[in-house]
Short mmCIF file of C-alpha atoms and ligand atoms in Angstrom, two decimals:
data_model
loop_
_atom_site.label_atom_id
_atom_site.label_comp_id
_atom_site.label_asym_id
_atom_site.label_seq_id
_atom_site.Cartn_x
_atom_site.Cartn_y
_atom_site.Cartn_z
CA UNK A 71 157.77 65.46 68.64
CA UNK A 72 157.73 67.15 64.92
CA UNK A 73 154.40 69.66 63.65
CA UNK A 74 155.37 67.76 60.03
CA UNK A 75 155.04 63.85 62.05
CA UNK A 76 151.35 65.17 63.14
CA UNK A 77 148.85 63.65 60.78
CA UNK A 78 147.12 66.92 60.15
CA UNK A 79 143.65 65.58 60.97
CA UNK A 80 145.10 64.92 64.86
CA UNK A 81 146.10 68.31 65.55
CA UNK A 82 143.06 70.07 64.25
CA UNK A 83 141.20 67.12 66.37
CA UNK A 84 142.94 68.13 69.90
CA UNK A 85 142.50 72.02 69.02
CA UNK A 86 138.80 71.90 68.14
CA UNK A 87 138.55 69.68 71.28
CA UNK A 88 140.50 72.33 73.55
CA UNK A 89 138.52 75.17 71.57
CA UNK A 90 135.15 73.52 73.08
CA UNK A 91 135.75 73.24 76.33
CA UNK A 92 136.68 76.96 76.47
CA UNK A 93 133.05 77.37 74.77
CA UNK A 94 129.43 76.19 75.14
CA UNK A 95 128.19 73.80 73.25
CA UNK A 96 125.63 75.11 71.35
CA UNK A 97 128.41 78.24 69.54
CA UNK A 98 131.04 75.57 69.14
CA UNK A 99 129.06 73.69 66.92
CA UNK A 100 127.64 77.00 64.32
CA UNK A 101 130.89 78.16 64.51
CA UNK A 102 133.27 75.72 64.80
CA UNK A 103 131.85 72.23 62.62
CA UNK A 104 132.94 73.12 59.57
CA UNK A 105 136.72 74.25 60.43
CA UNK A 106 139.28 72.78 58.80
CA UNK A 107 143.27 72.67 58.89
CA UNK A 108 145.21 74.66 56.22
CA UNK A 109 148.37 74.94 57.83
CA UNK A 110 150.70 74.65 60.60
CA UNK A 111 154.20 76.03 60.80
CA UNK A 112 156.61 76.91 63.75
CA UNK A 113 154.76 80.52 64.58
CA UNK A 114 151.38 79.94 62.90
CA UNK A 115 148.54 78.07 62.76
CA UNK A 116 145.67 78.64 59.49
CA UNK A 117 142.40 77.41 60.22
CA UNK A 118 140.36 77.18 57.43
CA UNK A 119 135.81 78.24 56.59
CA UNK A 120 133.72 77.76 53.84
CA UNK A 121 132.94 81.41 52.63
CA UNK A 122 135.14 85.33 53.71
CA UNK A 123 132.20 86.03 56.34
CA UNK A 124 132.02 83.18 58.28
CA UNK A 125 136.87 84.18 57.96
CA UNK A 126 136.10 87.60 58.60
CA UNK A 127 133.21 87.10 61.91
CA UNK A 128 136.44 84.22 63.18
CA UNK A 129 138.55 85.97 62.91
CA UNK A 130 137.06 89.30 64.63
CA UNK A 131 135.41 87.10 67.14
CA UNK A 132 136.87 83.45 68.04
CA UNK A 133 140.92 84.38 67.85
CA UNK A 134 141.22 84.55 71.37
CA UNK A 135 139.51 81.33 72.23
CA UNK A 136 141.19 79.09 69.96
CA UNK A 137 144.69 80.77 70.37
CA UNK A 138 144.34 79.89 74.16
CA UNK A 139 143.14 76.59 72.60
CA UNK A 140 145.38 76.12 70.04
CA UNK A 141 148.69 76.74 72.68
CA UNK A 142 147.30 74.04 75.33
CA UNK A 143 146.29 72.09 72.43
CA UNK A 144 149.78 71.70 70.55
CA UNK A 145 152.20 72.65 73.72
CA UNK A 146 153.89 76.23 72.18
CA UNK A 147 151.68 79.78 71.21
CA UNK A 148 151.12 79.61 67.84
CA UNK A 149 149.41 82.72 66.25
CA UNK A 150 146.09 81.74 64.66
CA UNK A 151 144.07 82.74 61.48
CA UNK A 152 141.41 81.77 59.68
CA UNK A 153 141.31 81.94 56.42
CA UNK A 154 138.77 81.14 53.14
CA UNK A 155 139.09 77.15 52.80
CA UNK A 156 138.36 76.99 48.94
CA UNK A 157 138.03 72.67 49.59
CA UNK A 158 134.94 74.08 51.96
CA UNK A 159 133.82 76.56 49.32
CA UNK A 160 133.26 73.76 46.93
CA UNK A 161 132.14 71.03 49.34
CA UNK A 162 128.28 70.65 49.00
CA UNK A 163 126.06 73.01 50.44
CA UNK A 164 123.22 72.11 53.31
CA UNK A 165 120.08 71.83 52.03
CA UNK A 166 118.20 75.43 51.15
CA UNK A 167 114.80 76.33 52.53
CA UNK A 168 112.51 76.64 48.68
CA UNK A 169 114.84 78.64 47.16
CA UNK A 170 113.26 78.53 43.55
CA UNK A 171 114.51 77.17 40.99
CA UNK A 172 117.88 76.89 42.06
CA UNK A 173 118.80 73.72 43.48
CA UNK A 174 121.03 72.92 40.95
CA UNK A 175 123.08 74.86 41.09
CA UNK A 176 126.76 74.52 42.29
CA UNK A 177 128.68 77.16 44.49
CA UNK A 178 127.72 76.81 47.59
CA UNK A 179 125.02 78.42 50.22
CA UNK A 180 125.96 82.09 49.37
CA UNK A 181 126.74 83.63 52.57
CA UNK A 182 128.02 87.21 52.67
CA UNK A 183 130.23 89.17 50.36
CA UNK A 184 132.14 86.04 47.47
CA UNK A 185 134.51 86.92 45.91
CA UNK A 186 133.21 87.61 42.09
CA UNK A 187 135.90 85.16 40.20
CA UNK A 188 134.70 81.67 41.94
CA UNK A 189 130.53 82.24 42.34
CA UNK A 190 129.69 82.64 39.23
CA UNK A 191 125.54 83.78 39.90
CA UNK A 192 123.29 80.80 39.58
CA UNK A 193 120.29 80.80 37.71
CA UNK A 194 117.77 82.44 40.61
CA UNK A 195 119.45 85.13 40.19
CA UNK A 196 116.94 87.14 39.30
CA UNK A 197 116.73 91.31 39.62
CA UNK A 198 118.37 93.38 42.23
CA UNK A 199 118.24 91.76 45.31
CA UNK A 200 117.33 95.57 47.32
CA UNK A 201 114.45 96.76 44.39
CA UNK A 202 111.43 97.33 46.85
CA UNK A 203 108.46 95.22 46.23
CA UNK A 204 104.83 96.29 46.05
CA UNK A 205 104.02 94.59 48.89
CA UNK A 206 105.63 96.44 51.86
CA UNK A 207 106.99 94.82 54.74
CA UNK A 208 104.47 93.39 57.74
CA UNK A 209 103.47 95.71 60.45
CA UNK A 210 105.23 94.69 63.41
CA UNK A 211 103.27 91.74 65.72
CA UNK A 212 102.13 94.24 68.78
CA UNK A 213 98.94 94.50 69.13
CA UNK A 214 96.98 96.77 70.62
CA UNK A 215 96.94 97.55 73.95
CA UNK A 216 94.52 95.93 76.11
CA UNK A 217 93.00 98.79 78.26
CA UNK A 218 90.86 97.16 81.05
CA UNK A 219 88.39 99.52 82.79
CA UNK A 220 88.82 99.90 85.83
CA UNK A 221 86.10 98.79 88.39
CA UNK A 222 82.76 100.31 88.17
CA UNK A 223 82.40 102.64 90.70
CA UNK A 224 86.40 103.20 91.34
CA UNK A 225 88.04 106.11 89.94
CA UNK A 226 91.50 104.40 89.31
CA UNK A 227 93.20 104.98 86.23
CA UNK A 228 92.31 102.25 83.77
CA UNK A 229 95.22 99.13 83.07
CA UNK A 230 96.94 99.46 79.93
CA UNK A 231 98.17 96.19 79.40
CA UNK A 232 100.30 94.28 76.50
CA UNK A 233 98.46 91.37 75.45
CA UNK A 234 102.06 89.60 75.10
CA UNK A 235 103.10 90.67 77.81
CA UNK A 236 102.54 87.74 79.65
CA UNK A 237 103.85 84.43 81.76
CA UNK A 238 103.58 82.77 78.66
CA UNK A 239 105.85 84.98 76.44
CA UNK A 240 108.55 85.09 79.24
CA UNK A 241 111.24 83.55 78.11
CA UNK A 242 112.56 82.16 81.58
CA UNK A 243 116.09 81.11 82.14
CA UNK A 244 119.24 82.12 84.74
CA UNK A 245 119.12 85.43 84.17
CA UNK A 246 116.18 86.08 85.12
CA UNK A 247 114.88 82.94 86.91
CA UNK A 248 114.29 84.37 90.63
CA UNK A 249 112.24 87.65 88.93
CA UNK A 250 110.05 85.30 87.69
CA UNK A 251 108.96 82.67 89.86
CA UNK A 252 108.53 84.91 92.42
CA UNK A 253 106.06 87.20 90.04
CA UNK A 254 104.66 84.05 89.38
CA UNK A 255 103.73 84.05 93.10
CA UNK A 256 102.93 87.01 93.31
CA UNK A 257 99.86 86.50 91.19
CA UNK A 258 98.72 84.15 92.03
CA UNK A 259 98.61 85.18 96.00
CA UNK A 260 99.05 88.94 96.58
CA UNK A 261 99.32 90.16 99.24
CA UNK A 262 100.75 86.91 100.44
CA UNK A 263 104.61 87.07 101.02
CA UNK A 264 107.20 88.23 98.76
CA UNK A 265 105.97 91.98 99.97
CA UNK A 266 107.18 94.31 98.58
CA UNK A 267 108.35 93.47 94.39
CA UNK A 268 111.57 94.95 93.99
CA UNK A 269 112.71 93.87 90.80
CA UNK A 270 115.21 95.40 88.58
CA UNK A 271 117.45 95.77 85.71
CA UNK A 272 118.68 97.23 82.85
CA UNK A 273 116.62 98.65 80.10
CA UNK A 274 114.95 96.27 77.89
CA UNK A 275 115.40 93.45 80.04
CA UNK A 276 111.81 92.28 81.15
CA UNK A 277 110.89 94.05 84.08
CA UNK A 278 107.71 96.40 82.22
CA UNK A 279 106.88 92.46 80.81
CA UNK A 280 106.38 91.02 84.06
CA UNK A 281 104.94 94.16 85.67
CA UNK A 282 102.28 93.62 83.02
CA UNK A 283 102.27 89.52 83.11
CA UNK A 284 101.59 89.85 87.20
CA UNK A 285 98.40 92.63 86.77
CA UNK A 286 96.84 90.18 83.56
CA UNK A 287 97.23 87.12 85.52
CA UNK A 288 96.16 88.06 88.59
CA UNK A 289 93.30 89.82 87.24
CA UNK A 290 92.81 87.10 85.14
CA UNK A 291 92.27 84.85 88.62
CA UNK A 292 90.26 87.43 89.91
CA UNK A 293 88.53 90.19 87.99
CA UNK A 294 87.45 92.31 91.01
CA UNK A 295 90.66 92.74 92.41
CA UNK A 296 90.41 96.71 92.83
CA UNK A 297 94.42 96.97 90.61
CA UNK A 298 96.92 100.38 90.14
CA UNK A 299 99.57 100.27 87.58
CA UNK A 300 101.14 102.83 86.76
CA UNK A 301 104.59 104.76 85.63
CA UNK A 302 106.08 106.74 88.24
CA UNK A 303 105.66 109.01 85.90
CA UNK A 304 101.83 108.80 85.44
CA UNK A 305 102.24 108.17 90.18
CA UNK A 306 104.18 111.37 90.08
CA UNK A 307 101.76 113.59 88.05
CA UNK A 308 98.79 112.01 89.24
CA UNK A 309 100.11 113.18 92.55
CA UNK A 310 101.69 116.81 91.71
CA UNK A 311 97.91 117.31 90.42
CA UNK A 312 96.42 116.45 93.19
CA UNK A 313 98.12 118.89 95.21
CA UNK A 314 97.66 121.83 92.47
CA UNK A 315 94.55 121.08 92.56
CA UNK A 316 94.17 121.03 96.33
CA UNK A 317 92.88 117.37 96.32
CA UNK A 318 95.75 115.62 98.24
CA UNK A 319 92.74 113.76 100.16
CA UNK A 320 90.72 112.41 97.76
CA UNK A 321 94.49 111.49 96.22
CA UNK A 322 94.77 109.34 98.77
CA UNK A 323 91.16 107.84 99.28
CA UNK A 324 92.35 106.17 95.84
CA UNK A 325 95.65 105.06 96.33
CA UNK A 326 95.38 103.97 99.55
CA UNK A 327 92.61 101.86 99.02
CA UNK A 328 94.22 99.34 95.63
CA UNK A 329 94.92 95.69 96.82
CA UNK A 330 97.70 95.91 94.48
CA UNK A 331 99.77 98.62 93.71
CA UNK A 332 102.70 98.48 90.72
CA UNK A 333 104.84 101.43 89.95
CA UNK A 334 107.01 100.77 86.77
CA UNK A 335 110.72 102.74 86.80
CA UNK A 336 110.86 104.07 90.42
CA UNK A 337 113.60 105.55 90.09
CA UNK A 338 112.55 108.74 88.26
CA UNK A 339 111.82 109.63 91.60
CA UNK A 340 115.38 110.48 92.41
CA UNK A 341 115.51 114.33 94.05
CA UNK A 342 111.06 113.72 93.73
CA UNK A 343 110.73 114.85 97.93
CA UNK A 344 107.18 115.33 97.96
CA UNK A 345 106.43 112.63 95.62
CA UNK A 346 108.69 110.19 98.11
CA UNK A 347 107.35 111.08 100.67
CA UNK A 348 103.73 110.51 99.41
CA UNK A 349 104.94 107.22 97.96
CA UNK A 350 106.28 106.52 101.67
CA UNK A 351 102.88 106.63 103.51
CA UNK A 352 100.57 105.10 100.24
CA UNK A 353 103.33 102.25 101.54
CA UNK A 354 103.31 102.30 105.29
CA UNK A 355 98.88 102.60 104.73
CA UNK A 356 99.11 99.37 101.49
CA UNK A 357 101.38 96.88 103.45
CA UNK A 358 100.12 97.58 106.98
CA UNK A 359 96.33 95.63 105.14
CA UNK A 360 98.33 93.29 103.44
CA UNK A 361 98.26 94.39 100.38
CA UNK A 362 100.85 94.41 97.49
CA UNK A 363 102.66 96.48 96.38
CA UNK A 364 104.89 96.08 93.04
CA UNK A 365 108.16 98.22 91.82
CA UNK A 366 110.44 98.23 89.38
CA UNK A 367 113.28 100.14 88.68
CA UNK A 368 116.91 99.78 87.02
CA UNK A 369 118.91 100.07 89.95
CA UNK A 370 118.60 97.99 92.84
CA UNK A 371 117.25 100.49 95.99
CA UNK A 372 119.68 101.67 97.63
CA UNK A 373 121.24 102.15 94.49
CA UNK A 374 118.84 104.67 93.40
CA UNK A 375 120.69 108.36 94.19
CA UNK A 376 118.79 110.55 95.99
CA UNK A 377 116.66 108.11 97.18
CA UNK A 378 115.22 108.79 100.61
CA UNK A 379 116.52 106.05 103.25
CA UNK A 380 113.12 104.66 104.78
CA UNK A 381 111.89 104.17 101.30
CA UNK A 382 115.35 102.09 100.52
CA UNK A 383 115.01 100.18 103.80
CA UNK A 384 110.77 100.03 102.72
CA UNK A 385 111.67 98.67 99.18
CA UNK A 386 113.91 96.23 100.93
CA UNK A 387 111.47 94.66 103.24
CA UNK A 388 110.35 92.12 101.21
CA UNK A 389 111.76 90.10 97.47
CA UNK A 390 114.48 92.25 95.42
CA UNK A 391 114.43 90.27 92.27
CA UNK A 392 117.52 91.24 89.42
CA UNK A 393 116.86 90.79 85.41
CA UNK A 394 120.14 91.14 84.14
CA UNK A 395 121.40 90.40 80.67
CA UNK A 396 119.94 86.99 79.48
CA UNK A 397 123.14 84.46 78.56
CA UNK A 398 123.92 82.55 74.90
CA UNK A 399 120.62 79.80 75.85
CA UNK A 400 118.18 82.24 76.89
CA UNK A 401 119.14 84.84 73.81
CA UNK A 402 118.98 81.73 71.33
CA UNK A 403 115.66 80.26 72.92
CA UNK A 404 114.69 84.39 73.03
CA UNK A 405 114.68 84.97 69.66
CA UNK A 406 112.92 81.38 68.71
CA UNK A 407 109.87 82.78 70.14
CA UNK A 408 109.72 85.97 69.17
CA UNK A 409 110.66 84.40 65.24
CA UNK A 410 107.78 81.74 65.81
CA UNK A 411 105.69 84.70 67.23
CA UNK A 412 105.24 86.16 63.53
CA UNK A 413 105.95 83.16 61.68
CA UNK A 414 109.36 83.66 60.80
CA UNK A 415 110.62 81.20 59.54
CA UNK A 416 114.27 81.49 61.48
CA UNK A 417 117.48 78.17 61.24
CA UNK A 418 119.34 77.35 63.88
CA UNK A 419 122.30 78.61 62.42
CA UNK A 420 120.57 82.27 62.08
CA UNK A 421 119.39 82.53 65.71
CA UNK A 422 122.99 81.91 67.11
CA UNK A 423 124.20 83.85 64.65
CA UNK A 424 122.17 86.66 66.37
CA UNK A 425 122.35 85.63 69.41
CA UNK A 426 126.05 85.97 69.31
CA UNK A 427 125.89 89.63 67.84
CA UNK A 428 122.63 90.71 69.83
CA UNK A 429 124.04 90.02 73.48
CA UNK A 430 123.30 93.53 75.18
CA UNK A 431 119.33 93.12 75.58
CA UNK A 432 115.93 91.70 74.66
CA UNK A 433 114.29 94.76 72.92
CA UNK A 434 117.21 94.37 70.81
CA UNK A 435 116.70 90.44 69.95
CA UNK A 436 113.02 92.07 69.06
CA UNK A 437 114.52 94.18 66.65
CA UNK A 438 116.80 91.86 65.06
CA UNK A 439 113.87 89.22 64.63
CA UNK A 440 112.18 92.41 62.65
CA UNK A 441 115.16 93.22 61.05
CA UNK A 442 114.92 90.12 59.22
CA UNK A 443 111.39 89.71 58.79
CA UNK A 444 111.63 92.89 56.33
CA UNK A 445 114.79 91.97 54.58
CA UNK A 446 112.82 88.97 53.88
CA UNK A 447 109.85 90.21 52.87
CA UNK A 448 111.48 92.86 50.73
CA UNK A 449 114.14 90.13 49.15
CA UNK A 450 111.46 87.85 48.55
CA UNK A 451 113.87 84.79 50.46
CA UNK A 452 113.95 82.32 52.74
CA UNK A 453 115.74 83.75 56.23
CA UNK A 454 120.02 82.59 56.40
CA UNK A 455 122.60 83.62 57.50
CA UNK A 456 123.90 85.52 54.90
CA UNK A 457 120.22 87.77 54.78
CA UNK A 458 121.24 87.66 58.63
CA UNK A 459 124.54 89.29 57.84
CA UNK A 460 123.21 91.98 55.85
CA UNK A 461 120.31 92.27 57.32
CA UNK A 462 121.83 92.90 61.55
CA UNK A 463 125.03 95.43 59.96
CA UNK A 464 123.48 98.56 61.48
CA UNK A 465 123.55 95.95 65.25
CA UNK A 466 126.90 94.77 64.58
CA UNK A 467 128.62 98.30 64.42
CA UNK A 468 126.68 99.54 67.88
CA UNK A 469 127.54 95.89 69.41
CA UNK A 470 130.63 96.10 68.45
CA UNK A 471 132.22 99.80 68.47
CA UNK A 472 135.03 99.77 71.04
CA UNK A 473 133.31 101.55 73.49
CA UNK A 474 134.95 104.87 74.52
CA UNK A 475 136.03 106.71 78.22
CA UNK A 476 133.00 109.16 77.54
CA UNK A 477 130.14 106.76 77.27
CA UNK A 478 132.10 105.52 80.74
CA UNK A 479 132.56 108.56 82.17
CA UNK A 480 129.24 109.58 81.90
CA UNK A 481 127.70 106.28 83.06
CA UNK A 482 129.48 106.83 86.16
CA UNK A 483 128.42 110.18 86.41
CA UNK A 484 125.34 109.26 85.79
CA UNK A 485 124.93 107.24 88.37
CA UNK A 486 126.68 109.34 90.72
CA UNK A 487 124.27 112.04 90.30
CA UNK A 488 127.25 113.82 88.63
CA UNK A 489 128.33 115.99 85.53
CA UNK A 490 129.83 114.60 82.84
CA UNK A 491 131.62 118.03 83.32
CA UNK A 492 132.35 117.58 87.37
CA UNK A 493 134.19 114.31 86.55
CA UNK A 494 136.07 115.32 83.63
CA UNK A 495 137.00 118.55 85.30
CA UNK A 496 139.70 119.62 88.50
CA UNK A 497 137.84 119.30 91.45
CA UNK A 498 138.75 117.06 94.40
CA UNK A 499 136.15 116.66 96.54
CA UNK A 500 135.16 113.69 97.56
CA UNK A 501 131.63 113.45 95.34
CA UNK A 502 133.31 113.95 92.77
CA UNK A 503 137.20 112.07 92.94
CA UNK A 504 135.78 108.58 94.14
CA UNK A 505 133.33 108.13 90.91
CA UNK A 506 136.79 109.47 88.81
CA UNK A 507 138.89 107.20 90.21
CA UNK A 508 136.15 104.55 89.80
CA UNK A 509 135.70 106.09 85.94
CA UNK A 510 139.42 105.62 85.88
CA UNK A 511 140.05 102.62 86.87
CA UNK A 512 136.80 101.16 84.49
CA UNK A 513 138.16 103.31 81.04
CA UNK A 514 141.58 101.19 81.31
CA UNK A 515 139.69 97.47 82.38
CA UNK A 516 136.78 99.02 79.50
CA UNK A 517 139.34 100.54 76.79
CA UNK A 518 142.73 99.20 77.66
CA UNK A 519 144.17 103.35 76.73
CA UNK A 520 147.50 103.95 78.10
CA UNK A 521 147.54 106.02 81.97
CA UNK A 522 148.93 108.82 79.74
CA UNK A 523 145.27 109.03 77.51
CA UNK A 524 143.01 108.61 80.71
CA UNK A 525 144.69 111.16 82.10
CA UNK A 526 144.68 113.16 79.63
CA UNK A 527 140.30 112.74 79.23
CA UNK A 528 140.29 113.25 83.45
CA UNK A 529 140.73 117.37 83.15
CA UNK A 530 144.49 116.81 81.84
CA UNK A 531 145.97 114.49 84.90
CA UNK A 532 149.37 113.34 85.29
CA UNK A 533 149.66 109.62 84.68
CA UNK A 534 150.71 108.52 88.64
CA UNK A 535 147.33 110.28 89.37
CA UNK A 536 145.23 107.95 86.91
CA UNK A 537 147.95 104.52 88.27
CA UNK A 538 147.25 105.32 91.58
CA UNK A 539 143.57 106.09 91.09
CA UNK A 540 143.04 102.40 89.59
CA UNK A 541 145.54 100.58 91.89
CA UNK A 542 143.37 102.51 94.50
CA UNK A 543 140.01 100.96 92.94
CA UNK A 544 141.87 97.46 92.45
CA UNK A 545 142.59 96.65 95.78
CA UNK A 546 139.31 98.21 96.92
CA UNK A 547 136.02 95.92 95.50
CA UNK A 548 138.78 92.79 96.74
CA UNK A 549 137.72 93.64 100.36
CA UNK A 550 134.34 95.37 99.85
CA UNK A 551 131.59 93.76 98.84
CA UNK A 552 129.42 96.17 98.21
CA UNK A 553 131.68 98.70 96.22
CA UNK A 554 132.57 95.77 93.98
CA UNK A 555 128.51 94.59 93.12
CA UNK A 556 128.53 98.76 92.42
CA UNK A 557 131.60 98.35 89.52
CA UNK A 558 130.23 95.75 88.41
CA UNK A 559 126.87 97.47 88.51
CA UNK A 560 128.60 100.32 86.85
CA UNK A 561 130.63 97.79 84.52
CA UNK A 562 127.79 95.84 82.85
CA UNK A 563 125.55 99.56 82.27
CA UNK A 564 128.63 100.61 80.24
CA UNK A 565 128.13 97.45 78.31
CA UNK A 566 124.87 97.67 77.81
CA UNK A 567 124.89 100.39 74.88
P1 LIG B 688 112.08 97.06 80.64
O1 LIG B 688 110.62 97.21 81.06
O2 LIG B 688 112.92 96.21 81.00
O3 LIG B 688 113.07 98.14 80.46
P2 LIG B 688 110.58 95.51 78.60
O4 LIG B 688 109.50 94.71 79.63
O5 LIG B 688 109.84 97.25 78.31
O6 LIG B 688 112.10 95.76 79.76
O7 LIG B 688 111.18 94.75 77.06
C1 LIG B 688 111.93 94.66 76.20
C2 LIG B 688 111.05 93.88 75.18
O8 LIG B 688 111.56 93.01 75.29
C3 LIG B 688 109.60 93.82 75.55
O9 LIG B 688 109.06 93.18 73.99
C4 LIG B 688 109.28 92.75 76.07
O10 LIG B 688 108.23 91.46 75.41
C5 LIG B 688 110.70 91.61 76.18
N1 LIG B 688 111.31 90.77 76.55
C6 LIG B 688 112.12 91.31 77.48
N2 LIG B 688 111.73 89.78 78.46
C7 LIG B 688 112.14 88.55 78.32
C8 LIG B 688 111.63 87.18 77.80
N3 LIG B 688 112.18 86.27 79.27
N4 LIG B 688 111.01 86.79 77.20
C9 LIG B 688 110.61 87.27 76.47
N5 LIG B 688 110.43 89.06 75.94
C10 LIG B 688 111.50 90.00 77.35
MG1 LIG B 689 110.04 98.72 81.04
#
């Protein structure tokens, strides 16, 4: 059967079915709904999209997927390319939300940079889009923190909570389901099982949000609950100041008599031996009285460097729940929720686009909404793909910048409490050489740089040394589950920028 005998449509359909099998439905619907087939030869498959922005985007993001799909659908390997389809460009635009005066213009939705010749400016082009207007962009959507004074007669620090950090505002998906469920249970019944609760995850994934939601809900149910909610740094400072004032007894009286002790970012305890010891005793005193303990950290207990073993084991007595990076659907749901909370109308295709660009953390999703909002106010234009494309340019550059060996080695070094210079040195002590081998392995995996380049980066080593390291780590991840988890976590951390 030759390509010529295949009606274009049928080939396109087969390819699209294979693509759909490889993507999530929403992703497929967003990016492939208007794909056409422009050309199929023995070696190439050229697909059409309506504009330059999409062509550039698809060529960068989806060529690999479509190449694999096309090979399956057509039965032979072809090089895939996306190109603007002039006919699709002229196709009628979808209805634009209330664009002033422009409803009668031809020329399709202005998605991204259009070649000047093909799209004459419509009558609504008006003054420069980037001219600042009189009205400044709206302030960020965060309200003032709510401060809940400690109970009368109590000397606990006041509890400072963000009004939006509640369970209501927390979007649940597979990445945070367990953490959310346990957090709810603890808020409903503090001290009743799930003790301690230990949440861990990278920055910006909702740890503080959940801790505050627990405090707010627990206090709503029982306003007389004695809650101490503080950052690890605050806890450390309080303790150090008590020691210097010779007031450790008072410190103990304060913190060993609460109903709920919540300490955020406990990984800052690394290397603080005396505070660790104090926390250990505080923990024991509270746990014995069935008082609720809640901690958060950027790593699971056994991965926090220089944390006393006895604390690690206490932290694992109750529930250890991860907060992972949200998957596509959750990111989309979060974007919708955040847009809604600031009263910004964001069409579905823009939601899908932003969720595709911003993958690593939720704070950045919020940042994206804030950028859309600012841009939309400045331009006095509704949010659409073109606006999103421009507004998110800086974020796109960060999220899609290639990973560097520097970054990879820094993450690995930090995890093992080493300096970057150690990994790049000629030191061969065990404490340095295993982390270095892991960094080489991840460097090879994540950057695809050659063994020679990797050897050069890691202290001018020979490529056979790198090969040995990469093989060694690759075989150990297969047989050693704990080791695999460590490597996976480092990989996640590297990818989260
Ligand atoms: P962390 O403490 O893990 O660094 P935060 O709790 O500060 O992260 O979360 C970062 C931002 O993302 C906050 O504004 C928070 O409200 C928001 N956020 C995190 N997870 C969610 C979620 N599941 N749903 C809605 N907003 C979230
Ligand atoms: Mg936090």
